[in-house]
XYZ file of C-alpha atoms in Angstrom:
266
model
C 122.988 84.337 33.423
C 120.497 86.823 31.986
C 120.337 88.585 28.632
C 122.726 91.509 28.379
C 121.977 94.747 26.560
C 123.097 98.370 26.414
C 123.273 99.877 29.881
C 124.244 96.615 31.610
C 127.504 96.359 33.528
C 129.458 93.870 35.557
C 131.652 90.778 35.183
C 129.349 89.078 32.672
C 129.597 92.080 30.374
C 133.371 91.954 30.645
C 133.353 88.273 29.709
C 131.035 89.038 26.802
C 133.431 91.732 25.577
C 136.400 89.367 25.806
C 134.606 86.627 23.879
C 133.525 89.075 21.182
C 137.096 90.302 20.786
C 138.392 86.726 20.613
C 135.976 86.045 17.760
C 137.161 89.102 15.844
C 134.384 91.514 16.832
C 136.129 94.269 18.775
C 133.836 96.002 21.309
C 136.489 98.564 22.226
C 137.680 98.833 25.809
C 137.138 95.747 27.974
C 135.549 97.803 30.720
C 132.599 95.586 31.762
C 130.185 98.285 30.578
C 127.720 97.489 27.791
C 127.940 100.651 25.702
C 127.503 101.492 22.008
C 130.770 99.772 21.039
C 129.717 96.504 22.655
C 126.257 96.748 21.110
C 127.759 97.271 17.646
C 130.055 94.275 18.130
C 127.132 92.110 19.260
C 125.081 93.149 16.205
C 127.978 92.375 13.860
C 128.475 88.975 15.507
C 124.748 88.198 15.301
C 124.672 89.049 11.602
C 127.700 86.837 11.034
C 125.949 83.936 12.773
C 122.596 84.433 11.055
C 120.886 85.458 14.298
C 118.361 88.250 14.784
C 120.608 91.328 14.878
C 119.042 93.210 17.789
C 122.176 93.987 19.828
C 120.901 91.974 22.813
C 123.168 89.162 23.994
C 120.472 86.617 24.843
C 120.590 82.810 25.122
C 121.280 82.071 21.454
C 123.952 84.746 21.106
C 125.633 83.715 24.349
C 125.624 80.069 23.319
C 127.203 80.889 19.943
C 129.918 82.826 21.763
C 130.766 79.780 23.813
C 129.303 80.628 27.190
C 129.110 77.326 29.044
C 125.993 78.234 31.020
C 123.032 79.272 28.892
C 119.699 80.513 30.163
C 117.866 77.719 28.351
C 119.720 75.074 30.422
C 117.913 76.263 33.546
C 114.433 76.318 32.028
C 112.233 73.374 32.904
C 110.453 71.619 30.051
C 106.746 71.427 30.909
C 105.398 70.019 27.636
C 104.603 66.636 29.197
C 102.347 68.330 31.755
C 100.300 70.627 29.517
C 96.747 69.299 29.280
C 93.969 69.683 26.749
C 91.744 71.094 29.492
C 94.256 73.848 30.318
C 94.696 74.787 26.668
C 90.923 74.845 26.166
C 90.724 77.495 28.888
C 93.441 79.501 27.157
C 91.620 79.164 23.817
C 87.924 79.061 24.790
C 86.686 79.500 21.221
C 88.532 76.477 19.869
C 86.729 73.155 19.350
C 87.963 70.602 21.878
C 88.542 68.109 19.070
C 91.013 70.429 17.388
C 92.991 70.871 20.605
C 93.108 67.108 21.165
C 94.240 66.555 17.588
C 96.850 69.282 17.161
C 98.238 69.956 20.653
C 100.611 66.937 20.525
C 102.127 68.282 17.280
C 102.661 71.710 18.824
C 104.182 70.453 22.072
C 106.399 67.983 20.232
C 107.755 70.729 17.986
C 108.467 72.965 20.970
C 110.431 70.141 22.605
C 112.494 69.527 19.481
C 113.424 73.194 19.223
C 114.190 73.427 22.966
C 111.306 75.787 23.613
C 109.403 73.597 26.070
C 109.640 75.925 29.080
C 106.581 77.704 30.454
C 107.204 81.098 28.852
C 107.615 79.734 25.348
C 104.758 77.231 25.667
C 102.515 80.132 26.682
C 103.906 82.197 23.798
C 103.144 79.438 21.294
C 99.617 78.731 22.477
C 98.753 82.425 22.790
C 100.059 82.952 19.248
C 97.799 80.181 17.981
C 94.780 81.792 19.666
C 95.617 85.136 18.035
C 96.333 83.671 14.590
C 93.958 80.690 14.465
C 91.140 80.941 16.976
C 90.044 77.388 16.186
C 93.413 75.880 17.192
C 94.117 74.419 13.766
C 96.386 75.303 10.838
C 94.422 77.574 8.509
C 94.837 79.597 5.336
C 94.458 83.362 5.462
C 91.096 84.659 4.284
C 90.423 87.558 1.939
C 90.236 90.963 3.567
C 90.625 94.633 2.689
C 94.243 94.348 3.820
C 95.168 91.786 1.163
C 92.627 92.241 -1.633
C 91.703 95.469 -3.437
C 88.009 96.309 -4.024
C 88.025 95.174 -7.651
C 91.083 92.943 -7.620
C 91.679 89.219 -7.678
C 92.203 87.479 -4.321
C 95.357 88.622 -2.490
C 96.354 91.034 -5.258
C 97.692 93.491 -2.658
C 100.309 90.864 -1.764
C 101.404 90.116 -5.336
C 104.079 92.806 -5.569
C 105.111 93.106 -1.915
C 108.900 93.281 -2.152
C 109.202 92.999 1.620
C 107.605 89.550 1.329
C 109.819 88.556 -1.574
C 106.815 88.293 -3.882
C 107.330 88.672 -7.617
C 103.873 89.426 -8.952
C 100.764 87.407 -9.638
C 100.063 84.727 -8.401
C 102.534 85.032 -5.520
C 100.012 86.857 -3.361
C 97.602 83.939 -3.437
C 100.254 81.212 -3.525
C 102.102 82.542 -0.494
C 99.235 83.893 1.593
C 99.285 83.268 5.321
C 99.112 79.624 6.363
C 99.581 77.417 9.383
C 99.474 78.203 13.086
C 101.695 81.263 12.694
C 100.338 82.458 9.332
C 103.599 82.210 7.402
C 103.322 84.769 4.582
C 105.342 85.648 1.476
C 107.609 83.795 -0.954
C 110.748 84.801 0.976
C 109.462 83.327 4.228
C 108.268 80.131 2.557
C 111.732 79.756 1.025
C 113.692 80.651 4.167
C 111.767 78.599 6.690
C 111.298 75.699 4.297
C 115.071 75.489 3.967
C 115.517 75.695 7.742
C 113.182 72.724 8.115
C 115.217 70.766 5.583
C 112.487 70.918 2.942
C 114.604 72.748 0.360
C 112.232 74.417 -2.101
C 109.405 72.220 -0.838
C 107.325 74.990 0.660
C 107.772 77.172 -2.420
C 106.759 74.454 -4.868
C 104.005 73.182 -2.572
C 102.974 76.067 -0.276
C 99.897 74.190 0.935
C 102.291 71.983 2.920
C 102.469 74.820 5.457
C 99.019 73.697 6.645
C 100.120 70.115 7.281
C 99.727 69.643 11.063
C 103.334 68.633 11.704
C 104.820 71.152 9.297
C 102.629 73.895 10.750
C 103.753 73.018 14.286
C 107.408 72.942 13.222
C 107.041 76.312 11.502
C 105.512 77.832 14.624
C 108.366 76.546 16.798
C 110.995 77.564 14.253
C 109.527 81.056 13.934
C 109.666 81.482 17.715
C 113.185 80.032 17.823
C 114.318 82.474 15.170
C 113.367 85.386 17.450
C 113.864 83.618 20.757
C 116.202 86.112 22.420
C 114.004 89.118 21.744
C 110.801 87.276 22.654
C 112.251 86.103 25.971
C 113.457 89.603 26.755
C 109.971 91.019 26.122
C 108.273 88.325 28.188
C 110.664 88.815 31.108
C 109.707 92.492 31.127
C 105.989 91.674 30.883
C 105.839 93.417 27.516
C 103.248 91.302 25.712
C 102.760 93.953 23.027
C 106.374 93.648 21.902
C 106.291 89.850 22.144
C 103.228 89.832 19.892
C 104.787 92.316 17.472
C 107.861 90.114 17.066
C 105.610 87.409 15.605
C 102.909 89.404 13.864
C 104.791 92.559 12.936
C 102.082 94.663 14.568
C 99.409 94.532 17.249
C 96.760 92.550 15.337
C 95.269 89.979 17.698
C 97.007 91.479 20.731
C 93.936 91.274 22.990
C 93.383 87.574 22.258
C 97.088 86.879 22.602
C 97.289 88.648 25.965
C 94.175 86.925 27.324
C 95.520 83.490 26.411
C 98.947 84.233 27.868
C 97.590 85.541 31.175
C 95.111 82.707 31.620
C 97.821 80.165 30.861
C 100.277 81.856 33.181
C 97.834 81.348 36.043
C 97.061 77.751 35.081
C 100.393 76.205 34.180
């Protein structure tokens, strides 16, 4: 079973429509054609379930709807076969010691979140190369994008409503950290809760750089957008896959290099 989106047709779409209707999300006619009505029903269902509301019925959405065969069940976990040597070739600028130290945390987190297949392992490692060239959890540095010419560090983040920040010192307190550069009060709150830490990441944001917490945050961030990331990777659209994590194309070249090297190696 593959992800279903607008324009798809066939028996699987019909089954999707029936399951949506059974759950109270009416797609309109059960005609086995994925049109605007089905897309709207999928989006409404995704919002109800706390999933990324993109209108694509991917593995997570299908599983929540009760499909007995999910894409993830057919994906082989390769985390026990990924070597330090292979990762060092994907991240040539990273000290070997860092890879030896932190790779087990990363692979373990991917296993726990059922993201141990080749595509998502490559996605995780390529993300680390783009976000943390040294293959270690790091704190974001000052730059013209986060600090004004005469301002205090990270003052351009202080009042970012989209990040959930509430003024000084939120910019500095909730700057990017970890393997995935988690940024903003809202994200520290949301993902801290998802990890069972309650307000832990808000009261102690430096915890995001703890090796295990950083690995868990990376895996959780990928899991949160799993359907859309998988769809982009299946289509070979590395730009979109990168944008789903970063919000833009920053680090795209490094990300793409790591992904392509790893794809040939693993």
